[in-house]
Amino acid sequence: MKTILTLCCISALLFGCSSTTPPRKDFLLSNLPTSQTSTDRLATPHFKGSLQVEDLHALSPYRSTSLIYRESAQRFVLDPYNGFLAPPAQQISNLTRQALAASGLFTAILPVGSSLLPSWRLEGELQQLFVDVTNPAQPRVTLSIRYALSQIEHNTPRIFAFTQTEAIVDASPEQAVIGFNRALNTILLQLESSLLTVNTP
């Protein structure tokens, strides 16, 4: 199927013609304070055993560190002057590990590169991450993540797909990242709630 994504430079759109290249701004995603994002840590883990959280894969063009703006249903553009300090999928993977470690859902969350064999594995895919300006008066951000939880000795994973849209004050990079943070924290809460519905041996 032919892709409808058209990626192009938006420097002329955002900044006009200028002989001086504006400095690039890079942002980090972050968790909101614990009191705003999660309930108390579970006294007894819901899952017996450890969890390995793999780094999320990212669909193209969301592997880019540039902010992506959606101008219409068929037109997406990259911002060459504003983006992320590290690939978004990598940042979201780290924040997922932190959130699940704080939740107490698992006996332990194994660090990246651990040689220990986990009892459970969480994999996933970053499917959407863009600033929607199709209605310039009502900008918003959209974040979609698909997670797959599997038990090491079983081949059938449990799939959890989340899409969160957040309204933002304006389409500036600063407001976009604030929106992405809100969307991510909502998704992480939804992930925790969904994991609690999994029957464990």
Short mmCIF file of N, CA, C and O in Angstrom, two decimals, residues 27-166:
data_model
loop_
_atom_site.label_atom_id
_atom_site.label_comp_id
_atom_site.label_asym_id
_atom_site.label_seq_id
_atom_site.Cartn_x
_atom_site.Cartn_y
_atom_site.Cartn_z
N PHE A 27 14.37 18.75 23.13
CA PHE A 27 13.59 18.56 24.35
C PHE A 27 13.65 17.11 24.80
O PHE A 27 13.88 16.21 24.00
N LEU A 28 13.41 16.93 26.09
CA LEU A 28 13.29 15.59 26.67
C LEU A 28 11.86 15.37 27.15
O LEU A 28 11.24 16.28 27.71
N LEU A 29 11.35 14.18 26.93
CA LEU A 29 10.07 13.80 27.52
C LEU A 29 10.30 13.50 29.00
O LEU A 29 11.40 13.14 29.40
N SER A 30 9.25 13.64 29.80
CA SER A 30 9.42 13.42 31.24
C SER A 30 8.13 12.92 31.85
O SER A 30 7.04 13.11 31.30
N ASN A 31 8.27 12.27 33.00
CA ASN A 31 7.12 11.87 33.80
C ASN A 31 6.62 13.06 34.60
O ASN A 31 7.41 13.90 35.04
N LEU A 32 5.31 13.12 34.81
CA LEU A 32 4.77 14.08 35.75
C LEU A 32 5.08 13.60 37.16
O LEU A 32 5.43 12.43 37.36
N PRO A 33 4.98 14.46 38.17
CA PRO A 33 5.20 14.00 39.56
C PRO A 33 4.36 12.78 39.87
O PRO A 33 3.22 12.65 39.41
N THR A 34 4.92 11.88 40.67
CA THR A 34 4.25 10.62 40.98
C THR A 34 2.84 10.82 41.52
O THR A 34 1.92 10.09 41.19
N SER A 35 2.66 11.86 42.35
CA SER A 35 1.35 12.09 42.95
C SER A 35 0.28 12.38 41.92
O SER A 35 -0.90 12.22 42.17
N GLN A 36 0.71 12.81 40.71
CA GLN A 36 -0.25 13.14 39.67
C GLN A 36 -0.46 11.99 38.69
O GLN A 36 -1.38 12.01 37.90
N THR A 37 0.40 10.98 38.71
CA THR A 37 0.35 9.99 37.65
C THR A 37 0.04 8.58 38.10
O THR A 37 -0.30 7.74 37.28
N SER A 38 0.15 8.28 39.36
CA SER A 38 -0.05 6.88 39.74
C SER A 38 -0.60 6.77 41.15
O SER A 38 -0.48 7.68 41.97
N THR A 39 -1.18 5.63 41.42
CA THR A 39 -1.65 5.35 42.76
C THR A 39 -0.48 4.83 43.58
O THR A 39 0.65 4.75 43.11
N ASP A 40 -0.74 4.47 44.84
CA ASP A 40 0.32 3.95 45.68
C ASP A 40 0.90 2.67 45.09
O ASP A 40 0.21 1.89 44.45
N ARG A 41 2.18 2.47 45.34
CA ARG A 41 2.85 1.25 44.88
C ARG A 41 2.17 0.03 45.50
O ARG A 41 1.82 0.04 46.69
N LEU A 42 1.99 -1.00 44.69
CA LEU A 42 1.36 -2.22 45.19
C LEU A 42 2.19 -2.85 46.29
O LEU A 42 3.42 -2.95 46.18
N ALA A 43 1.53 -3.27 47.37
CA ALA A 43 2.25 -3.92 48.47
C ALA A 43 2.75 -5.28 48.05
O ALA A 43 3.84 -5.71 48.46
N THR A 44 1.98 -5.99 47.24
CA THR A 44 2.36 -7.30 46.72
C THR A 44 2.34 -7.26 45.21
O THR A 44 1.31 -6.87 44.63
N PRO A 45 3.43 -7.64 44.54
CA PRO A 45 3.44 -7.58 43.08
C PRO A 45 2.31 -8.42 42.47
O PRO A 45 2.01 -9.51 42.94
N HIS A 46 1.69 -7.87 41.43
CA HIS A 46 0.64 -8.61 40.72
C HIS A 46 1.25 -9.76 39.91
O HIS A 46 0.64 -10.82 39.77
N PHE A 47 2.45 -9.53 39.39
CA PHE A 47 3.16 -10.54 38.61
C PHE A 47 4.31 -11.11 39.43
O PHE A 47 5.12 -10.36 39.97
N LYS A 48 4.36 -12.42 39.52
CA LYS A 48 5.49 -13.07 40.19
C LYS A 48 6.64 -13.18 39.19
O LYS A 48 6.50 -13.75 38.12
N GLY A 49 7.74 -12.60 39.53
CA GLY A 49 8.89 -12.66 38.65
C GLY A 49 9.25 -11.29 38.09
O GLY A 49 8.60 -10.29 38.34
N SER A 50 10.31 -11.28 37.32
CA SER A 50 10.87 -10.03 36.80
C SER A 50 10.38 -9.74 35.40
O SER A 50 9.89 -10.61 34.68
N LEU A 51 10.52 -8.48 35.02
CA LEU A 51 10.10 -8.01 33.70
C LEU A 51 11.28 -7.39 32.97
O LEU A 51 12.03 -6.60 33.56
N GLN A 52 11.42 -7.72 31.70
CA GLN A 52 12.40 -7.05 30.83
C GLN A 52 11.61 -6.16 29.88
O GLN A 52 10.76 -6.65 29.12
N VAL A 53 11.85 -4.87 29.93
CA VAL A 53 11.20 -3.93 29.01
C VAL A 53 12.15 -3.67 27.85
O VAL A 53 13.21 -3.05 28.03
N GLU A 54 11.80 -4.16 26.69
CA GLU A 54 12.63 -3.96 25.50
C GLU A 54 12.43 -2.54 24.97
O GLU A 54 11.38 -1.91 25.18
N ASP A 55 13.43 -2.04 24.26
CA ASP A 55 13.28 -0.74 23.63
C ASP A 55 12.18 -0.81 22.57
O ASP A 55 12.10 -1.77 21.80
N LEU A 56 11.34 0.22 22.54
CA LEU A 56 10.28 0.28 21.55
C LEU A 56 10.85 0.41 20.14
O LEU A 56 11.86 1.10 19.91
N HIS A 57 10.21 -0.26 19.19
CA HIS A 57 10.48 0.02 17.79
C HIS A 57 9.69 1.26 17.42
O HIS A 57 8.74 1.63 18.09
N ALA A 58 10.09 1.89 16.33
CA ALA A 58 9.36 3.07 15.88
C ALA A 58 9.10 2.97 14.38
O ALA A 58 9.99 2.64 13.60
N LEU A 59 7.86 3.23 14.03
CA LEU A 59 7.52 3.27 12.62
C LEU A 59 8.12 4.52 11.99
O LEU A 59 8.25 5.56 12.63
N SER A 60 8.49 4.42 10.72
CA SER A 60 8.92 5.62 9.99
C SER A 60 7.68 6.47 9.74
O SER A 60 6.61 5.94 9.44
N PRO A 61 7.74 7.78 9.94
CA PRO A 61 8.90 8.63 10.15
C PRO A 61 9.19 8.94 11.62
O PRO A 61 9.95 9.86 11.92
N TYR A 62 8.61 8.17 12.54
CA TYR A 62 8.72 8.52 13.96
C TYR A 62 10.05 8.10 14.58
O TYR A 62 10.24 8.22 15.78
N ARG A 63 10.96 7.62 13.73
CA ARG A 63 12.33 7.38 14.20
C ARG A 63 13.12 8.69 14.26
O ARG A 63 14.18 8.76 14.85
N SER A 64 12.61 9.70 13.61
CA SER A 64 13.29 11.00 13.55
C SER A 64 13.28 11.66 14.93
O SER A 64 12.37 11.47 15.73
N THR A 65 14.30 12.47 15.18
CA THR A 65 14.33 13.25 16.41
C THR A 65 13.68 14.62 16.21
O THR A 65 13.60 15.40 17.16
N SER A 66 13.23 14.92 15.00
CA SER A 66 12.56 16.19 14.74
C SER A 66 11.09 16.12 15.11
O SER A 66 10.46 15.06 15.01
N LEU A 67 10.53 17.24 15.54
CA LEU A 67 9.09 17.31 15.73
C LEU A 67 8.40 17.16 14.39
O LEU A 67 8.88 17.65 13.37
N ILE A 68 7.26 16.48 14.39
CA ILE A 68 6.50 16.25 13.17
C ILE A 68 5.16 16.95 13.30
O ILE A 68 4.45 16.77 14.30
N TYR A 69 4.83 17.74 12.28
CA TYR A 69 3.57 18.47 12.26
C TYR A 69 2.66 17.88 11.18
O TYR A 69 3.09 17.64 10.05
N ARG A 70 1.42 17.65 11.55
CA ARG A 70 0.42 17.19 10.59
C ARG A 70 -0.40 18.40 10.13
O ARG A 70 -1.15 18.99 10.88
N GLU A 71 -0.25 18.72 8.83
CA GLU A 71 -0.94 19.89 8.29
C GLU A 71 -2.26 19.53 7.65
O GLU A 71 -3.16 20.37 7.54
N SER A 72 -2.39 18.29 7.18
CA SER A 72 -3.64 17.80 6.59
C SER A 72 -3.63 16.29 6.71
O SER A 72 -2.66 15.70 7.20
N ALA A 73 -4.68 15.66 6.23
CA ALA A 73 -4.75 14.20 6.32
C ALA A 73 -3.61 13.53 5.58
O ALA A 73 -3.21 12.41 5.92
N GLN A 74 -3.05 14.21 4.57
CA GLN A 74 -2.02 13.59 3.74
C GLN A 74 -0.68 14.30 3.80
O GLN A 74 0.26 13.87 3.14
N ARG A 75 -0.57 15.33 4.59
CA ARG A 75 0.69 16.10 4.60
C ARG A 75 1.25 16.20 6.01
O ARG A 75 0.63 16.76 6.91
N PHE A 76 2.43 15.61 6.19
CA PHE A 76 3.18 15.68 7.43
C PHE A 76 4.53 16.33 7.12
O PHE A 76 5.16 15.99 6.12
N VAL A 77 4.97 17.23 7.98
CA VAL A 77 6.23 17.92 7.74
C VAL A 77 7.14 17.84 8.96
O VAL A 77 6.66 17.79 10.10
N LEU A 78 8.43 17.84 8.71
CA LEU A 78 9.43 17.80 9.78
C LEU A 78 9.91 19.20 10.10
O LEU A 78 10.13 20.02 9.21
N ASP A 79 10.07 19.48 11.38
CA ASP A 79 10.62 20.75 11.83
C ASP A 79 12.13 20.58 12.00
O ASP A 79 12.58 19.86 12.90
N PRO A 80 12.95 21.22 11.17
CA PRO A 80 14.40 21.01 11.26
C PRO A 80 15.05 21.73 12.43
O PRO A 80 16.23 21.50 12.71
N TYR A 81 14.31 22.59 13.12
CA TYR A 81 14.91 23.39 14.18
C TYR A 81 14.44 23.03 15.58
O TYR A 81 14.94 23.58 16.56
N ASN A 82 13.49 22.11 15.68
CA ASN A 82 12.97 21.73 17.00
C ASN A 82 12.71 20.23 17.03
O ASN A 82 12.15 19.67 16.07
N GLY A 83 13.14 19.60 18.11
CA GLY A 83 12.97 18.15 18.18
C GLY A 83 13.31 17.61 19.55
O GLY A 83 13.19 18.29 20.57
N PHE A 84 13.79 16.38 19.55
CA PHE A 84 14.07 15.65 20.78
C PHE A 84 15.56 15.41 20.93
O PHE A 84 16.26 15.14 19.95
N LEU A 85 16.03 15.48 22.17
CA LEU A 85 17.45 15.27 22.45
C LEU A 85 17.87 13.84 22.16
O LEU A 85 19.01 13.58 21.79
N ALA A 86 16.96 12.90 22.34
CA ALA A 86 17.19 11.49 22.03
C ALA A 86 15.96 10.98 21.29
O ALA A 86 14.88 11.56 21.41
N PRO A 87 16.08 9.91 20.51
CA PRO A 87 14.92 9.39 19.79
C PRO A 87 13.73 9.17 20.72
O PRO A 87 13.89 8.63 21.82
N PRO A 88 12.54 9.61 20.32
CA PRO A 88 11.36 9.48 21.19
C PRO A 88 11.11 8.05 21.67
O PRO A 88 10.75 7.85 22.83
N ALA A 89 11.30 7.06 20.79
CA ALA A 89 11.05 5.68 21.20
C ALA A 89 11.97 5.26 22.34
O ALA A 89 11.56 4.55 23.26
N GLN A 90 13.21 5.74 22.30
CA GLN A 90 14.16 5.42 23.37
C GLN A 90 13.74 6.10 24.68
O GLN A 90 13.77 5.48 25.75
N GLN A 91 13.32 7.34 24.60
CA GLN A 91 12.88 8.05 25.80
C GLN A 91 11.63 7.39 26.40
O GLN A 91 11.54 7.22 27.62
N ILE A 92 10.68 7.03 25.54
CA ILE A 92 9.45 6.41 26.04
C ILE A 92 9.75 5.05 26.67
O ILE A 92 9.14 4.67 27.67
N SER A 93 10.69 4.31 26.10
CA SER A 93 11.09 3.03 26.69
C SER A 93 11.62 3.22 28.10
O SER A 93 11.24 2.49 29.03
N ASN A 94 12.49 4.21 28.28
CA ASN A 94 13.05 4.47 29.61
C ASN A 94 11.97 4.90 30.60
O ASN A 94 11.96 4.47 31.76
N LEU A 95 11.04 5.75 30.15
CA LEU A 95 9.98 6.21 31.03
C LEU A 95 8.99 5.09 31.35
O LEU A 95 8.41 5.06 32.45
N THR A 96 8.80 4.17 30.42
CA THR A 96 7.96 2.99 30.70
C THR A 96 8.60 2.14 31.79
O THR A 96 7.91 1.68 32.72
N ARG A 97 9.91 1.94 31.72
CA ARG A 97 10.61 1.17 32.75
C ARG A 97 10.45 1.85 34.11
O ARG A 97 10.17 1.20 35.12
N GLN A 98 10.63 3.17 34.14
CA GLN A 98 10.52 3.90 35.40
C GLN A 98 9.12 3.78 35.99
O GLN A 98 8.94 3.56 37.19
N ALA A 99 8.11 3.93 35.14
CA ALA A 99 6.72 3.87 35.62
C ALA A 99 6.38 2.49 36.16
O ALA A 99 5.75 2.37 37.22
N LEU A 100 6.80 1.45 35.46
CA LEU A 100 6.48 0.10 35.93
C LEU A 100 7.28 -0.27 37.17
O LEU A 100 6.79 -1.01 38.03
N ALA A 101 8.50 0.23 37.28
CA ALA A 101 9.28 0.00 38.49
C ALA A 101 8.61 0.66 39.68
O ALA A 101 8.56 0.11 40.79
N ALA A 102 8.05 1.87 39.48
CA ALA A 102 7.39 2.59 40.57
C ALA A 102 6.04 1.97 40.93
O ALA A 102 5.57 2.13 42.05
N SER A 103 5.44 1.26 39.98
CA SER A 103 4.10 0.71 40.21
C SER A 103 4.09 -0.49 41.15
O SER A 103 3.08 -0.76 41.81
N GLY A 104 5.18 -1.24 41.19
CA GLY A 104 5.21 -2.44 42.00
C GLY A 104 4.45 -3.61 41.40
O GLY A 104 4.19 -4.60 42.09
N LEU A 105 4.11 -3.53 40.12
CA LEU A 105 3.36 -4.61 39.48
C LEU A 105 4.18 -5.89 39.35
O LEU A 105 3.63 -6.99 39.36
N PHE A 106 5.49 -5.74 39.20
CA PHE A 106 6.38 -6.89 39.02
C PHE A 106 7.35 -6.98 40.19
O PHE A 106 7.64 -5.98 40.85
N THR A 107 7.86 -8.18 40.42
CA THR A 107 8.83 -8.36 41.50
C THR A 107 10.06 -7.49 41.27
O THR A 107 10.62 -6.91 42.20
N ALA A 108 10.47 -7.37 39.99
CA ALA A 108 11.62 -6.54 39.65
C ALA A 108 11.54 -6.16 38.18
O ALA A 108 10.96 -6.87 37.37
N ILE A 109 12.11 -5.00 37.86
CA ILE A 109 12.27 -4.57 36.47
C ILE A 109 13.76 -4.67 36.16
O ILE A 109 14.57 -3.99 36.79
N LEU A 110 14.11 -5.54 35.25
CA LEU A 110 15.53 -5.75 34.95
C LEU A 110 16.11 -4.56 34.18
O LEU A 110 15.44 -4.00 33.31
N PRO A 111 17.33 -4.18 34.50
CA PRO A 111 17.95 -3.08 33.76
C PRO A 111 18.29 -3.50 32.34
O PRO A 111 18.39 -4.69 32.02
N VAL A 112 18.48 -2.51 31.49
CA VAL A 112 18.86 -2.77 30.10
C VAL A 112 20.19 -3.52 30.07
O VAL A 112 21.12 -3.18 30.79
N GLY A 113 20.26 -4.57 29.27
CA GLY A 113 21.49 -5.34 29.14
C GLY A 113 21.69 -6.38 30.22
O GLY A 113 22.76 -7.00 30.28
N SER A 114 20.70 -6.59 31.07
CA SER A 114 20.83 -7.59 32.13
C SER A 114 21.02 -8.99 31.54
O SER A 114 20.39 -9.34 30.54
N SER A 115 21.88 -9.78 32.17
CA SER A 115 22.11 -11.15 31.72
C SER A 115 21.13 -12.13 32.37
O SER A 115 21.12 -13.31 32.03
N LEU A 116 20.30 -11.64 33.28
CA LEU A 116 19.31 -12.49 33.94
C LEU A 116 18.15 -12.80 32.99
O LEU A 116 17.77 -11.96 32.17
N LEU A 117 17.60 -13.99 33.11
CA LEU A 117 16.46 -14.38 32.29
C LEU A 117 15.18 -13.89 32.97
O LEU A 117 14.88 -14.30 34.09
N PRO A 118 14.41 -13.02 32.31
CA PRO A 118 13.19 -12.51 32.95
C PRO A 118 12.06 -13.52 32.89
O PRO A 118 12.07 -14.45 32.07
N SER A 119 11.08 -13.33 33.74
CA SER A 119 9.87 -14.14 33.68
C SER A 119 8.89 -13.60 32.64
O SER A 119 8.13 -14.35 32.03
N TRP A 120 8.94 -12.28 32.44
CA TRP A 120 8.04 -11.60 31.53
C TRP A 120 8.83 -10.65 30.64
O TRP A 120 9.88 -10.15 31.03
N ARG A 121 8.28 -10.40 29.46
CA ARG A 121 8.92 -9.45 28.53
C ARG A 121 7.85 -8.51 27.98
O ARG A 121 6.76 -8.93 27.61
N LEU A 122 8.19 -7.21 27.96
CA LEU A 122 7.30 -6.20 27.39
C LEU A 122 7.99 -5.58 26.18
O LEU A 122 9.07 -5.01 26.30
N GLU A 123 7.36 -5.72 25.03
CA GLU A 123 7.88 -5.13 23.80
C GLU A 123 6.86 -4.13 23.29
O GLU A 123 5.74 -4.06 23.80
N GLY A 124 7.22 -3.37 22.29
CA GLY A 124 6.25 -2.40 21.81
C GLY A 124 6.70 -1.65 20.58
O GLY A 124 7.80 -1.86 20.06
N GLU A 125 5.82 -0.75 20.17
CA GLU A 125 6.05 0.00 18.94
C GLU A 125 5.45 1.40 19.09
O GLU A 125 4.29 1.55 19.50
N LEU A 126 6.25 2.39 18.78
CA LEU A 126 5.77 3.77 18.72
C LEU A 126 5.13 3.95 17.35
O LEU A 126 5.82 3.88 16.33
N GLN A 127 3.82 4.18 17.32
CA GLN A 127 3.10 4.20 16.06
C GLN A 127 2.75 5.60 15.57
O GLN A 127 2.64 5.82 14.37
N GLN A 128 2.57 6.55 16.49
CA GLN A 128 2.26 7.92 16.11
C GLN A 128 2.82 8.88 17.15
O GLN A 128 2.77 8.61 18.35
N LEU A 129 3.34 10.00 16.68
CA LEU A 129 3.84 11.05 17.57
C LEU A 129 3.92 12.33 16.74
O LEU A 129 4.91 12.56 16.07
N PHE A 130 2.86 13.12 16.76
CA PHE A 130 2.86 14.31 15.91
C PHE A 130 2.02 15.42 16.52
O PHE A 130 1.17 15.19 17.38
N VAL A 131 2.31 16.64 16.04
CA VAL A 131 1.53 17.82 16.39
C VAL A 131 0.53 18.05 15.28
O VAL A 131 0.90 18.19 14.12
N ASP A 132 -0.74 18.07 15.64
CA ASP A 132 -1.82 18.20 14.65
C ASP A 132 -2.22 19.67 14.54
O ASP A 132 -2.75 20.25 15.47
N VAL A 133 -1.95 20.26 13.36
CA VAL A 133 -2.33 21.65 13.12
C VAL A 133 -3.29 21.73 11.93
O VAL A 133 -3.36 22.75 11.25
N THR A 134 -4.05 20.66 11.70
CA THR A 134 -5.04 20.68 10.63
C THR A 134 -6.10 21.75 10.90
O THR A 134 -6.68 22.31 9.97
N ASN A 135 -6.36 22.02 12.17
CA ASN A 135 -7.18 23.15 12.58
C ASN A 135 -6.28 24.08 13.38
O ASN A 135 -6.07 23.87 14.58
N PRO A 136 -5.70 25.10 12.74
CA PRO A 136 -4.70 25.95 13.42
C PRO A 136 -5.21 26.60 14.70
O PRO A 136 -4.43 26.87 15.60
N ALA A 137 -6.52 26.81 14.79
CA ALA A 137 -7.07 27.44 16.00
C ALA A 137 -7.16 26.48 17.17
O ALA A 137 -7.30 26.91 18.32
N GLN A 138 -7.07 25.18 16.89
CA GLN A 138 -7.18 24.17 17.94
C GLN A 138 -6.08 23.12 17.77
O GLN A 138 -6.35 21.97 17.44
N PRO A 139 -4.82 23.50 18.00
CA PRO A 139 -3.73 22.53 17.85
C PRO A 139 -3.81 21.44 18.91
O PRO A 139 -4.33 21.67 20.01
N ARG A 140 -3.27 20.30 18.60
CA ARG A 140 -3.26 19.19 19.55
C ARG A 140 -2.13 18.24 19.19
O ARG A 140 -1.54 18.33 18.11
N VAL A 141 -1.82 17.36 20.10
CA VAL A 141 -0.80 16.33 19.84
C VAL A 141 -1.45 14.96 19.93
O VAL A 141 -2.43 14.77 20.64
N THR A 142 -0.89 14.03 19.19
CA THR A 142 -1.36 12.65 19.21
C THR A 142 -0.19 11.72 19.44
O THR A 142 0.87 11.86 18.82
N LEU A 143 -0.38 10.78 20.35
CA LEU A 143 0.62 9.77 20.67
C LEU A 143 -0.05 8.40 20.66
O LEU A 143 -1.07 8.21 21.32
N SER A 144 0.52 7.46 19.91
CA SER A 144 0.01 6.08 19.87
C SER A 144 1.14 5.10 20.14
O SER A 144 2.20 5.19 19.53
N ILE A 145 0.89 4.18 21.06
CA ILE A 145 1.88 3.15 21.41
C ILE A 145 1.17 1.81 21.48
O ILE A 145 0.07 1.70 22.02
N ARG A 146 1.81 0.80 20.95
CA ARG A 146 1.31 -0.57 21.04
C ARG A 146 2.30 -1.39 21.86
O ARG A 146 3.48 -1.46 21.54
N TYR A 147 1.83 -1.97 22.97
CA TYR A 147 2.66 -2.81 23.83
C TYR A 147 2.24 -4.27 23.68
O TYR A 147 1.07 -4.57 23.42
N ALA A 148 3.20 -5.17 23.88
CA ALA A 148 2.92 -6.61 23.86
C ALA A 148 3.62 -7.24 25.06
O ALA A 148 4.85 -7.18 25.18
N LEU A 149 2.84 -7.84 25.95
CA LEU A 149 3.38 -8.51 27.14
C LEU A 149 3.36 -10.01 26.91
O LEU A 149 2.32 -10.58 26.54
N SER A 150 4.48 -10.66 27.13
CA SER A 150 4.54 -12.11 26.97
C SER A 150 5.24 -12.75 28.15
O SER A 150 6.14 -12.15 28.77
N GLN A 151 4.80 -13.94 28.49
CA GLN A 151 5.48 -14.75 29.50
C GLN A 151 6.51 -15.59 28.77
O GLN A 151 6.25 -16.10 27.67
N ILE A 152 7.67 -15.72 29.34
CA ILE A 152 8.79 -16.31 28.62
C ILE A 152 8.47 -17.70 28.08
O ILE A 152 8.81 -18.04 26.95
N GLU A 153 7.76 -18.51 28.86
CA GLU A 153 7.49 -19.88 28.41
C GLU A 153 6.26 -20.01 27.53
O GLU A 153 5.86 -21.10 27.14
N HIS A 154 5.59 -18.88 27.22
CA HIS A 154 4.42 -18.91 26.35
C HIS A 154 4.66 -18.03 25.13
O HIS A 154 5.33 -17.00 25.21
N ASN A 155 4.09 -18.42 23.99
CA ASN A 155 4.34 -17.71 22.75
C ASN A 155 3.28 -16.67 22.41
O ASN A 155 3.48 -15.86 21.51
N THR A 156 2.13 -16.69 23.07
CA THR A 156 1.04 -15.78 22.73
C THR A 156 1.08 -14.55 23.63
O THR A 156 0.82 -14.64 24.84
N PRO A 157 1.40 -13.38 23.07
CA PRO A 157 1.47 -12.18 23.91
C PRO A 157 0.10 -11.54 24.10
O PRO A 157 -0.83 -11.77 23.33
N ARG A 158 -0.01 -10.76 25.15
CA ARG A 158 -1.18 -9.92 25.36
C ARG A 158 -0.89 -8.55 24.75
O ARG A 158 0.15 -7.94 25.05
N ILE A 159 -1.78 -8.07 23.90
CA ILE A 159 -1.56 -6.81 23.19
C ILE A 159 -2.35 -5.69 23.85
O ILE A 159 -3.53 -5.84 24.17
N PHE A 160 -1.69 -4.55 24.02
CA PHE A 160 -2.34 -3.36 24.57
C PHE A 160 -2.01 -2.19 23.63
O PHE A 160 -0.84 -1.85 23.45
N ALA A 161 -3.03 -1.60 23.04
CA ALA A 161 -2.83 -0.48 22.11
C ALA A 161 -3.50 0.77 22.69
O ALA A 161 -4.66 0.74 23.09
N PHE A 162 -2.75 1.85 22.73
CA PHE A 162 -3.24 3.09 23.32
C PHE A 162 -3.00 4.26 22.36
O PHE A 162 -1.91 4.39 21.79
N THR A 163 -3.99 5.11 22.22
CA THR A 163 -3.85 6.37 21.48
C THR A 163 -4.40 7.48 22.35
O THR A 163 -5.53 7.39 22.86
N GLN A 164 -3.61 8.52 22.53
CA GLN A 164 -4.03 9.63 23.38
C GLN A 164 -3.81 10.95 22.63
O GLN A 164 -2.73 11.20 22.08
N THR A 165 -4.85 11.77 22.60
CA THR A 165 -4.79 13.09 21.98
C THR A 165 -4.97 14.15 23.06
O THR A 165 -5.85 14.02 23.92
N GLU A 166 -4.11 15.17 23.03
CA GLU A 166 -4.17 16.23 24.02
C GLU A 166 -4.21 17.59 23.33
O GLU A 166 -3.41 17.86 22.43
#
